[in-house]
Amino acid sequence: MAYTITLIPGDGIGPEVTAASVRVLSATGIDFHWEMQAAGAATMASEGTALPERVLASIRRNRVALKGPTATPVGGGHRSVNVALRKELDLYANLRPVRSHAGIKSRYEGVDLVVIRENTEDLYSGIEHVVVPGVVESLKIITRKASTRIARFAFEYASRNGRRKITAVHKANIMKLSDGLFLDCCREIATQYPGVSYDEIIVDNACMQLVLDPTQFDTLLLENLYGDIVSDLCAGLVGGLGLAPSGNIGETGALFEAVHGTAPDIAGKNRANPLALLLSSAMMLDHLGETQAAAWLRSAIHDTTREGRPLTPDLGGSASTSEVADAIAARVEAQRGR
Ligand code: ATP
């Protein structure tokens, strides 16, 4: 089977980590044709927009994209490429598996969580205005349609991937209408999936419980803003951003990327850790139905972290990005040849 995939190298360390993924994915023996599409701050400078229409057209055509991080200025400047991509392509589900990695130091062991975040509405609607000077209003939009859609995605994902329990995270004690509607939708969908258990937790308590004992949770289902914050908290439970993959999934397309940013401090130095985007690449392989190749890649990453080499400096090693990529590619090839 051959696949044409849109590849967005992005800014900062993006070109280095995407090159590492392309290198490793070629070791699976699957025939990938990469359609390279520049986007981000450098594209803003050269084309006047950070997300040209050609990028969206490419993803609409290919239905799958692999993306490096893109820079977004804080405050003014251009709209976040990530937010725009999710909106334009209606990538409504953000999927972030959070697992402990052998050999990687962290405070917890045996963490195996999935965070599912609604990606299109909530306070990210971007509807803000000045009421009178000194007073601004930012609107939180929650709809039955989007809440039902993400709840169905979560329960489908759970039942297809052997997850036991979904916990909806909310603040409905304060936001009775908006978070109340979200919970109504989750409860309604939960009744259709008797094989997956369902419960609810208030977001502040969820944060405390996650820090106390993350293994008490299985799959978390959240609105957009809580999902943003809680998913980063969860990444921190298992060793930080260097190992946090994600997928943004819609009805007609899917985009896989690492959670980390452009890391300008180490860009161009061949020091960036490629593992987060490699784990995202494994998610992409699963999405394509290439589950065997996904398993090879995950086990190659697992063996590398367990042995503790080669690893990049952020994980305590001294290897370069390309050395890590070469070693993981060799491991994938070895498994393929078995
Ligand atoms: P951005 O503005 O794009 O979010 P940032 O530097 O503010 O960039 P991150 O890119 O997420 O935020 O980086 C936070 C810290 O983590 C930086 O010190 C960076 O060097 C480090 N870091 C992030 N990703 C990686 C990676 N893949 N490998 C090594 N270090 C990383």
mmCIF file of C-alpha atoms and ligand atoms in Angstrom:
data_model
loop_
_atom_site.group_PDB
_atom_site.id
_atom_site.type_symbol
_atom_site.label_atom_id
_atom_site.label_comp_id
_atom_site.label_asym_id
_atom_site.label_seq_id
_atom_site.Cartn_x
_atom_site.Cartn_y
_atom_site.Cartn_z
ATOM 1 C CA MET A 1 0.000 0.000 0.000
ATOM 2 C CA ALA A 2 1.323 3.483 -0.868
ATOM 3 C CA TYR A 3 0.333 6.632 0.995
ATOM 4 C CA THR A 4 0.637 10.284 0.078
ATOM 5 C CA ILE A 5 0.991 12.284 3.284
ATOM 6 C CA THR A 6 1.212 16.046 3.741
ATOM 7 C CA LEU A 7 4.433 16.888 5.605
ATOM 8 C CA ILE A 8 4.670 20.262 7.362
ATOM 9 C CA PRO A 9 8.245 20.722 8.651
ATOM 10 C CA GLY A 10 7.338 23.908 10.619
ATOM 11 C CA ASP A 11 9.674 26.266 12.483
ATOM 12 C CA GLY A 12 12.555 25.916 14.952
ATOM 13 C CA ILE A 13 13.385 22.253 15.548
ATOM 14 C CA GLY A 14 10.448 21.219 13.303
ATOM 15 C CA PRO A 15 12.550 20.447 10.191
ATOM 16 C CA GLU A 16 14.940 18.306 12.259
ATOM 17 C CA VAL A 17 12.302 16.208 14.009
ATOM 18 C CA THR A 18 10.180 15.769 10.866
ATOM 19 C CA ALA A 19 13.302 14.627 8.957
ATOM 20 C CA ALA A 20 13.903 12.088 11.730
ATOM 21 C CA SER A 21 10.335 10.778 11.371
ATOM 22 C CA VAL A 22 10.619 10.500 7.595
ATOM 23 C CA ARG A 23 13.877 8.572 8.055
ATOM 24 C CA VAL A 24 12.365 6.150 10.576
ATOM 25 C CA LEU A 25 9.083 5.696 8.696
ATOM 26 C CA SER A 26 11.016 4.698 5.582
ATOM 27 C CA ALA A 27 12.461 1.826 7.641
ATOM 28 C CA THR A 28 8.970 0.322 7.993
ATOM 29 C CA GLY A 29 9.070 -0.594 4.294
ATOM 30 C CA ILE A 30 5.765 1.198 3.701
ATOM 31 C CA ASP A 31 5.736 3.307 0.569
ATOM 32 C CA PHE A 32 5.235 6.923 1.726
ATOM 33 C CA HIS A 33 5.123 9.812 -0.685
ATOM 34 C CA TRP A 34 5.658 13.032 1.285
ATOM 35 C CA GLU A 35 3.995 16.172 0.005
ATOM 36 C CA MET A 36 6.121 18.891 1.607
ATOM 37 C CA GLN A 37 4.148 22.002 2.627
ATOM 38 C CA ALA A 38 5.790 24.945 4.364
ATOM 39 C CA ALA A 39 3.734 26.739 7.042
ATOM 40 C CA GLY A 40 4.472 28.819 10.137
ATOM 41 C CA ALA A 41 6.485 31.923 10.972
ATOM 42 C CA ALA A 42 8.993 31.533 8.117
ATOM 43 C CA THR A 43 6.090 31.171 5.660
ATOM 44 C CA MET A 44 4.462 34.261 7.171
ATOM 45 C CA ALA A 45 7.596 36.193 6.310
ATOM 46 C CA SER A 46 7.820 34.883 2.738
ATOM 47 C CA GLU A 47 4.142 34.514 1.742
ATOM 48 C CA GLY A 48 2.310 36.950 4.024
ATOM 49 C CA THR A 49 0.311 34.177 5.687
ATOM 50 C CA ALA A 50 1.412 31.479 8.105
ATOM 51 C CA LEU A 51 -1.095 28.993 6.718
ATOM 52 C CA PRO A 52 -1.452 29.341 2.931
ATOM 53 C CA GLU A 53 -4.489 27.799 1.247
ATOM 54 C CA ARG A 54 -2.187 25.284 -0.545
ATOM 55 C CA VAL A 55 -1.456 23.625 2.828
ATOM 56 C CA LEU A 56 -5.154 23.163 3.604
ATOM 57 C CA ALA A 57 -5.787 21.921 0.047
ATOM 58 C CA SER A 58 -2.984 19.381 0.398
ATOM 59 C CA ILE A 59 -4.361 17.985 3.676
ATOM 60 C CA ARG A 60 -7.911 17.918 2.287
ATOM 61 C CA ARG A 61 -6.599 15.911 -0.646
ATOM 62 C CA ASN A 62 -4.374 13.500 1.282
ATOM 63 C CA ARG A 63 -6.519 13.315 4.451
ATOM 64 C CA VAL A 64 -3.458 12.689 6.618
ATOM 65 C CA ALA A 65 -0.692 15.080 7.683
ATOM 66 C CA LEU A 66 2.436 14.867 9.827
ATOM 67 C CA LYS A 67 3.463 18.214 11.267
ATOM 68 C CA GLY A 68 6.411 19.795 13.047
ATOM 69 C CA PRO A 69 5.816 22.651 15.516
ATOM 70 C CA THR A 70 5.032 26.116 14.160
ATOM 71 C CA ALA A 71 5.808 29.376 15.982
ATOM 72 C CA THR A 72 3.006 31.677 17.143
ATOM 73 C CA PRO A 73 3.777 35.118 18.559
ATOM 74 C CA VAL A 74 2.184 35.749 21.992
ATOM 75 C CA GLY A 75 -0.376 38.579 21.957
ATOM 76 C CA GLY A 76 -0.657 40.208 18.503
ATOM 77 C CA GLY A 77 0.659 38.773 15.249
ATOM 78 C CA HIS A 78 -0.830 35.964 13.247
ATOM 79 C CA ARG A 79 -3.434 33.484 14.408
ATOM 80 C CA SER A 80 -1.974 30.215 15.681
ATOM 81 C CA VAL A 81 -1.421 27.828 12.780
ATOM 82 C CA ASN A 82 -2.563 24.964 14.995
ATOM 83 C CA VAL A 83 -5.843 26.624 15.972
ATOM 84 C CA ALA A 84 -6.463 27.613 12.330
ATOM 85 C CA LEU A 85 -5.740 24.099 11.037
ATOM 86 C CA ARG A 86 -8.107 22.538 13.557
ATOM 87 C CA LYS A 87 -10.856 25.020 12.666
ATOM 88 C CA GLU A 88 -10.435 24.960 8.889
ATOM 89 C CA LEU A 89 -10.248 21.162 8.675
ATOM 90 C CA ASP A 90 -12.714 20.568 11.518
ATOM 91 C CA LEU A 91 -10.220 18.352 13.363
ATOM 92 C CA TYR A 92 -12.545 18.196 16.330
ATOM 93 C CA ALA A 93 -10.839 15.550 18.456
ATOM 94 C CA ASN A 94 -7.451 15.996 20.087
ATOM 95 C CA LEU A 95 -6.076 12.659 21.181
ATOM 96 C CA ARG A 96 -3.134 12.449 23.577
ATOM 97 C CA PRO A 97 -1.980 9.106 24.936
ATOM 98 C CA VAL A 98 0.143 9.508 28.069
ATOM 99 C CA ARG A 99 2.241 6.499 29.045
ATOM 100 C CA SER A 100 5.187 5.827 31.315
ATOM 101 C CA HIS A 101 8.326 5.002 29.346
ATOM 102 C CA ALA A 102 10.805 2.387 30.446
ATOM 103 C CA GLY A 103 14.090 3.969 31.498
ATOM 104 C CA ILE A 104 12.716 7.542 31.570
ATOM 105 C CA LYS A 105 12.841 9.118 35.008
ATOM 106 C CA SER A 106 9.527 10.383 36.312
ATOM 107 C CA ARG A 107 7.678 10.375 39.615
ATOM 108 C CA TYR A 108 5.152 7.752 38.581
ATOM 109 C CA GLU A 109 5.227 4.296 37.151
ATOM 110 C CA GLY A 110 2.591 2.426 35.216
ATOM 111 C CA VAL A 111 0.793 5.512 33.885
ATOM 112 C CA ASP A 112 -1.428 4.618 30.932
ATOM 113 C CA LEU A 113 -3.840 7.442 30.266
ATOM 114 C CA VAL A 114 -5.593 8.791 27.209
ATOM 115 C CA VAL A 115 -6.670 12.437 27.139
ATOM 116 C CA ILE A 116 -9.408 13.317 24.649
ATOM 117 C CA ARG A 117 -10.005 17.027 24.199
ATOM 118 C CA GLU A 118 -12.701 18.808 22.194
ATOM 119 C CA ASN A 119 -10.839 20.954 19.720
ATOM 120 C CA THR A 120 -13.223 23.401 18.078
ATOM 121 C CA GLU A 121 -15.164 25.502 20.560
ATOM 122 C CA ASP A 122 -15.242 26.628 24.213
ATOM 123 C CA LEU A 123 -13.150 29.753 24.934
ATOM 124 C CA TYR A 124 -11.188 29.030 21.738
ATOM 125 C CA SER A 125 -14.035 30.414 19.643
ATOM 126 C CA GLY A 126 -11.999 33.627 19.712
ATOM 127 C CA ILE A 127 -15.113 35.726 20.344
ATOM 128 C CA GLU A 128 -13.833 38.534 22.533
ATOM 129 C CA HIS A 129 -14.808 42.175 22.700
ATOM 130 C CA VAL A 130 -14.383 45.307 24.762
ATOM 131 C CA VAL A 131 -17.662 46.031 26.565
ATOM 132 C CA VAL A 132 -16.476 49.430 27.818
ATOM 133 C CA PRO A 133 -12.869 50.548 28.215
ATOM 134 C CA GLY A 134 -11.309 48.402 30.932
ATOM 135 C CA VAL A 135 -13.868 45.584 30.610
ATOM 136 C CA VAL A 136 -13.562 42.748 28.093
ATOM 137 C CA GLU A 137 -15.814 39.806 27.491
ATOM 138 C CA SER A 138 -14.592 36.449 26.163
ATOM 139 C CA LEU A 139 -17.340 34.040 25.195
ATOM 140 C CA LYS A 140 -17.301 30.364 26.046
ATOM 141 C CA ILE A 141 -19.348 28.536 23.419
ATOM 142 C CA ILE A 142 -20.517 24.986 24.149
ATOM 143 C CA THR A 143 -22.909 23.270 21.743
ATOM 144 C CA ARG A 144 -24.847 20.043 21.908
ATOM 145 C CA LYS A 145 -23.531 19.139 18.464
ATOM 146 C CA ALA A 146 -19.822 19.444 19.290
ATOM 147 C CA SER A 147 -20.192 17.918 22.765
ATOM 148 C CA THR A 148 -22.085 14.906 21.436
ATOM 149 C CA ARG A 149 -19.562 14.468 18.633
ATOM 150 C CA ILE A 150 -16.533 14.433 20.969
ATOM 151 C CA ALA A 151 -18.304 12.160 23.461
ATOM 152 C CA ARG A 152 -19.098 9.698 20.679
ATOM 153 C CA PHE A 153 -15.486 9.851 19.465
ATOM 154 C CA ALA A 154 -14.263 9.112 23.002
ATOM 155 C CA PHE A 155 -16.559 6.134 23.542
ATOM 156 C CA GLU A 156 -15.812 4.746 20.074
ATOM 157 C CA TYR A 157 -12.086 5.129 20.736
ATOM 158 C CA ALA A 158 -12.409 3.480 24.139
ATOM 159 C CA SER A 159 -14.389 0.523 22.878
ATOM 160 C CA ARG A 160 -12.082 -0.051 19.895
ATOM 161 C CA ASN A 161 -8.882 0.255 21.915
ATOM 162 C CA GLY A 162 -9.778 -1.764 24.967
ATOM 163 C CA ARG A 163 -10.085 1.165 27.357
ATOM 164 C CA ARG A 164 -12.158 0.475 30.467
ATOM 165 C CA LYS A 165 -13.445 3.798 31.710
ATOM 166 C CA ILE A 166 -14.117 7.347 30.549
ATOM 167 C CA THR A 167 -14.030 10.201 33.054
ATOM 168 C CA ALA A 168 -15.628 13.482 31.954
ATOM 169 C CA VAL A 169 -13.813 16.460 33.487
ATOM 170 C CA HIS A 170 -15.897 19.605 34.110
ATOM 171 C CA LYS A 171 -16.759 22.599 36.259
ATOM 172 C CA ALA A 172 -20.528 22.268 36.041
ATOM 173 C CA ASN A 173 -20.940 23.295 39.669
ATOM 174 C CA ILE A 174 -20.022 26.832 38.553
ATOM 175 C CA MET A 175 -20.739 26.819 34.788
ATOM 176 C CA LYS A 176 -24.073 25.121 35.151
ATOM 177 C CA LEU A 177 -25.340 25.832 31.651
ATOM 178 C CA SER A 178 -22.241 25.336 29.500
ATOM 179 C CA ASP A 179 -20.501 22.507 31.351
ATOM 180 C CA GLY A 180 -23.931 21.167 32.290
ATOM 181 C CA LEU A 181 -24.743 20.766 28.591
ATOM 182 C CA PHE A 182 -21.384 19.075 27.979
ATOM 183 C CA LEU A 183 -22.100 16.570 30.757
ATOM 184 C CA ASP A 184 -25.654 15.922 29.490
ATOM 185 C CA CYS A 185 -24.198 14.947 26.107
ATOM 186 C CA CYS A 186 -21.516 12.725 27.670
ATOM 187 C CA ARG A 187 -24.107 10.940 29.831
ATOM 188 C CA GLU A 188 -26.406 10.358 26.879
ATOM 189 C CA ILE A 189 -23.636 8.813 24.753
ATOM 190 C CA ALA A 190 -22.374 6.773 27.733
ATOM 191 C CA THR A 191 -25.701 4.909 27.859
ATOM 192 C CA GLN A 192 -25.014 3.629 24.324
ATOM 193 C CA TYR A 193 -21.709 1.997 25.358
ATOM 194 C CA PRO A 194 -22.447 -0.339 28.267
ATOM 195 C CA GLY A 195 -19.008 -1.978 27.867
ATOM 196 C CA VAL A 196 -17.182 1.224 28.880
ATOM 197 C CA SER A 197 -17.778 2.585 32.351
ATOM 198 C CA TYR A 198 -18.326 6.294 32.850
ATOM 199 C CA ASP A 199 -17.846 8.777 35.662
ATOM 200 C CA GLU A 200 -17.280 12.503 36.185
ATOM 201 C CA ILE A 201 -14.892 14.685 38.139
ATOM 202 C CA ILE A 202 -14.594 18.452 38.738
ATOM 203 C CA VAL A 203 -11.521 19.836 36.982
ATOM 204 C CA ASP A 204 -9.709 21.188 40.054
ATOM 205 C CA ASN A 205 -10.096 17.890 41.887
ATOM 206 C CA ALA A 206 -9.023 16.075 38.695
ATOM 207 C CA CYS A 207 -5.725 18.005 38.717
ATOM 208 C CA MET A 208 -5.068 17.119 42.347
ATOM 209 C CA GLN A 209 -6.003 13.462 41.870
ATOM 210 C CA LEU A 210 -3.800 13.203 38.773
ATOM 211 C CA VAL A 211 -0.813 14.472 40.726
ATOM 212 C CA LEU A 212 -1.582 12.187 43.691
ATOM 213 C CA ASP A 213 -2.108 9.037 41.639
ATOM 214 C CA PRO A 214 -2.486 9.157 37.847
ATOM 215 C CA THR A 215 -3.024 5.412 37.642
ATOM 216 C CA GLN A 216 -6.565 5.826 39.026
ATOM 217 C CA PHE A 217 -7.628 7.248 35.625
ATOM 218 C CA ASP A 218 -8.034 5.559 32.253
ATOM 219 C CA THR A 219 -9.463 7.917 29.611
ATOM 220 C CA LEU A 220 -10.224 11.594 30.291
ATOM 221 C CA LEU A 221 -12.797 13.497 28.221
ATOM 222 C CA LEU A 222 -12.623 17.282 28.336
ATOM 223 C CA GLU A 223 -13.783 20.509 26.736
ATOM 224 C CA ASN A 224 -11.181 22.531 24.877
ATOM 225 C CA LEU A 225 -9.641 24.741 27.600
ATOM 226 C CA TYR A 226 -9.590 22.182 30.414
ATOM 227 C CA GLY A 227 -8.224 19.706 27.874
ATOM 228 C CA ASP A 228 -5.402 22.053 26.932
ATOM 229 C CA ILE A 229 -4.302 22.519 30.526
ATOM 230 C CA VAL A 230 -4.875 19.001 31.836
ATOM 231 C CA SER A 231 -3.160 17.338 28.867
ATOM 232 C CA ASP A 232 0.045 19.296 29.535
ATOM 233 C CA LEU A 233 -0.209 18.373 33.206
ATOM 234 C CA CYS A 234 -0.472 14.733 32.128
ATOM 235 C CA ALA A 235 2.580 15.050 29.851
ATOM 236 C CA GLY A 236 4.508 16.212 32.907
ATOM 237 C CA LEU A 237 3.541 13.051 34.791
ATOM 238 C CA VAL A 238 5.568 10.868 32.444
ATOM 239 C CA GLY A 239 8.704 12.863 31.744
ATOM 240 C CA GLY A 240 7.593 15.997 29.921
ATOM 241 C CA LEU A 241 7.236 17.274 26.403
ATOM 242 C CA GLY A 242 10.010 15.245 24.790
ATOM 243 C CA LEU A 243 7.776 12.167 24.836
ATOM 244 C CA ALA A 244 4.286 13.576 24.295
ATOM 245 C CA PRO A 245 2.564 12.703 21.002
ATOM 246 C CA SER A 246 -0.817 13.870 19.724
ATOM 247 C CA GLY A 247 -3.338 13.414 16.964
ATOM 248 C CA ASN A 248 -5.974 15.877 15.764
ATOM 249 C CA ILE A 249 -8.735 13.931 14.134
ATOM 250 C CA GLY A 250 -11.846 14.869 12.160
ATOM 251 C CA GLU A 251 -14.383 13.176 9.912
ATOM 252 C CA THR A 252 -12.344 13.763 6.775
ATOM 253 C CA GLY A 253 -8.777 14.277 7.901
ATOM 254 C CA ALA A 254 -6.195 13.698 10.618
ATOM 255 C CA LEU A 255 -3.046 15.545 11.604
ATOM 256 C CA PHE A 256 -0.338 14.120 13.843
ATOM 257 C CA GLU A 257 2.177 16.250 15.700
ATOM 258 C CA ALA A 258 4.284 16.420 18.836
ATOM 259 C CA VAL A 259 2.946 18.450 21.736
ATOM 260 C CA HIS A 260 6.171 20.435 22.187
ATOM 261 C CA GLY A 261 6.849 23.800 20.557
ATOM 262 C CA THR A 262 9.564 25.046 18.254
ATOM 263 C CA ALA A 263 12.295 25.071 20.947
ATOM 264 C CA PRO A 264 14.178 28.012 19.353
ATOM 265 C CA ASP A 265 16.952 27.660 21.969
ATOM 266 C CA ILE A 266 18.170 24.401 20.382
ATOM 267 C CA ALA A 267 16.953 24.798 16.788
ATOM 268 C CA GLY A 268 19.441 23.882 14.068
ATOM 269 C CA LYS A 269 21.823 22.181 16.522
ATOM 270 C CA ASN A 270 20.850 18.554 15.853
ATOM 271 C CA ARG A 271 19.993 18.213 19.568
ATOM 272 C CA ALA A 272 16.187 18.040 19.421
ATOM 273 C CA ASN A 273 14.561 14.929 20.804
ATOM 274 C CA PRO A 274 12.672 13.244 17.929
ATOM 275 C CA LEU A 275 10.784 10.738 20.122
ATOM 276 C CA ALA A 276 7.575 12.765 20.573
ATOM 277 C CA LEU A 277 7.086 13.106 16.827
ATOM 278 C CA LEU A 278 8.069 9.462 16.355
ATOM 279 C CA LEU A 279 5.360 8.461 18.846
ATOM 280 C CA SER A 280 2.968 10.712 16.893
ATOM 281 C CA SER A 281 4.105 8.897 13.754
ATOM 282 C CA ALA A 282 3.153 5.604 15.411
ATOM 283 C CA MET A 283 -0.313 7.070 16.036
ATOM 284 C CA MET A 284 -0.430 7.997 12.348
ATOM 285 C CA LEU A 285 0.454 4.411 11.380
ATOM 286 C CA ASP A 286 -2.393 3.132 13.575
ATOM 287 C CA HIS A 287 -4.747 5.624 11.954
ATOM 288 C CA LEU A 288 -3.724 4.335 8.516
ATOM 289 C CA GLY A 289 -4.414 0.782 9.659
ATOM 290 C CA GLU A 290 -0.676 -0.077 9.611
ATOM 291 C CA THR A 291 -0.821 -1.529 13.104
ATOM 292 C CA GLN A 292 2.100 -3.921 12.619
ATOM 293 C CA ALA A 293 4.429 -1.082 11.626
ATOM 294 C CA ALA A 294 3.082 1.014 14.525
ATOM 295 C CA ALA A 295 3.951 -1.815 16.925
ATOM 296 C CA TRP A 296 7.500 -2.118 15.475
ATOM 297 C CA LEU A 297 8.033 1.607 15.890
ATOM 298 C CA ARG A 298 6.707 1.706 19.468
ATOM 299 C CA SER A 299 8.810 -1.243 20.465
ATOM 300 C CA ALA A 300 11.924 0.313 18.852
ATOM 301 C CA ILE A 301 11.314 3.480 20.900
ATOM 302 C CA HIS A 302 10.640 1.431 24.031
ATOM 303 C CA ASP A 303 13.872 -0.563 23.646
ATOM 304 C CA THR A 304 15.840 2.638 23.119
ATOM 305 C CA THR A 305 14.538 4.387 26.246
ATOM 306 C CA ARG A 306 14.854 1.212 28.312
ATOM 307 C CA GLU A 307 18.495 0.792 27.326
ATOM 308 C CA GLY A 308 19.058 4.514 27.834
ATOM 309 C CA ARG A 309 20.908 5.027 24.573
ATOM 310 C CA PRO A 310 21.093 6.676 22.271
ATOM 311 C CA LEU A 311 19.131 9.556 23.817
ATOM 312 C CA THR A 312 19.253 13.307 23.265
ATOM 313 C CA PRO A 313 20.517 15.694 25.999
ATOM 314 C CA ASP A 314 17.008 16.589 27.285
ATOM 315 C CA LEU A 315 16.667 12.929 28.341
ATOM 316 C CA GLY A 316 20.130 12.821 29.864
ATOM 317 C CA GLY A 317 21.940 11.419 26.834
ATOM 318 C CA SER A 318 24.525 12.924 24.515
ATOM 319 C CA ALA A 319 23.299 11.731 21.127
ATOM 320 C CA SER A 320 22.151 13.932 18.266
ATOM 321 C CA THR A 321 18.698 13.938 16.681
ATOM 322 C CA SER A 322 19.980 12.047 13.660
ATOM 323 C CA GLU A 323 21.823 9.443 15.758
ATOM 324 C CA VAL A 324 18.603 8.668 17.631
ATOM 325 C CA ALA A 325 16.685 8.464 14.351
ATOM 326 C CA ASP A 326 19.288 6.142 12.808
ATOM 327 C CA ALA A 327 19.266 3.844 15.847
ATOM 328 C CA ILE A 328 15.471 3.607 15.924
ATOM 329 C CA ALA A 329 15.317 3.064 12.156
ATOM 330 C CA ALA A 330 17.827 0.205 12.531
ATOM 331 C CA ARG A 331 15.676 -1.357 15.262
ATOM 332 C CA VAL A 332 12.552 -1.077 13.107
ATOM 333 C CA GLU A 333 14.403 -2.702 10.216
ATOM 334 C CA ALA A 334 15.614 -5.519 12.462
ATOM 335 C CA GLN A 335 12.055 -6.267 13.593
ATOM 336 C CA ARG A 336 10.794 -6.127 10.044
ATOM 337 C CA GLY A 337 13.412 -8.661 8.978
ATOM 338 C CA ARG A 338 12.480 -11.097 11.740
HETATM 339 P P1 ATP B 1 7.071 27.724 21.337
HETATM 340 O O1 ATP B 1 6.980 29.211 21.477
HETATM 341 O O2 ATP B 1 7.129 27.271 19.933
HETATM 342 O O3 ATP B 1 6.053 26.982 22.164
HETATM 343 P P2 ATP B 1 8.979 27.298 23.476
HETATM 344 O O4 ATP B 1 10.471 27.165 23.511
HETATM 345 O O5 ATP B 1 8.333 28.378 24.257
HETATM 346 O O6 ATP B 1 8.524 27.322 21.944
HETATM 347 P P3 ATP B 1 8.796 24.531 23.669
HETATM 348 O O7 ATP B 1 9.288 24.512 22.292
HETATM 349 O O8 ATP B 1 7.688 23.616 24.004
HETATM 350 O O9 ATP B 1 8.319 25.964 24.030
HETATM 351 O O10 ATP B 1 10.039 24.271 24.596
HETATM 352 C C1 ATP B 1 10.082 24.387 26.006
HETATM 353 C C2 ATP B 1 11.459 23.873 26.476
HETATM 354 O O11 ATP B 1 11.539 22.469 26.213
HETATM 355 C C3 ATP B 1 12.640 24.514 25.736
HETATM 356 O O12 ATP B 1 13.711 24.673 26.629
HETATM 357 C C4 ATP B 1 12.989 23.514 24.684
HETATM 358 O O13 ATP B 1 14.359 23.523 24.346
HETATM 359 C C5 ATP B 1 12.603 22.176 25.318
HETATM 360 N N1 ATP B 1 12.121 21.258 24.265
HETATM 361 C C6 ATP B 1 10.914 21.278 23.665
HETATM 362 N N2 ATP B 1 10.816 20.312 22.744
HETATM 363 C C7 ATP B 1 11.987 19.655 22.762
HETATM 364 C C8 ATP B 1 12.514 18.546 22.038
HETATM 365 N N3 ATP B 1 11.802 17.898 21.095
HETATM 366 N N4 ATP B 1 13.768 18.151 22.298
HETATM 367 C C9 ATP B 1 14.510 18.769 23.242
HETATM 368 N N5 ATP B 1 14.078 19.804 23.962
HETATM 369 C C10 ATP B 1 12.831 20.259 23.735
#
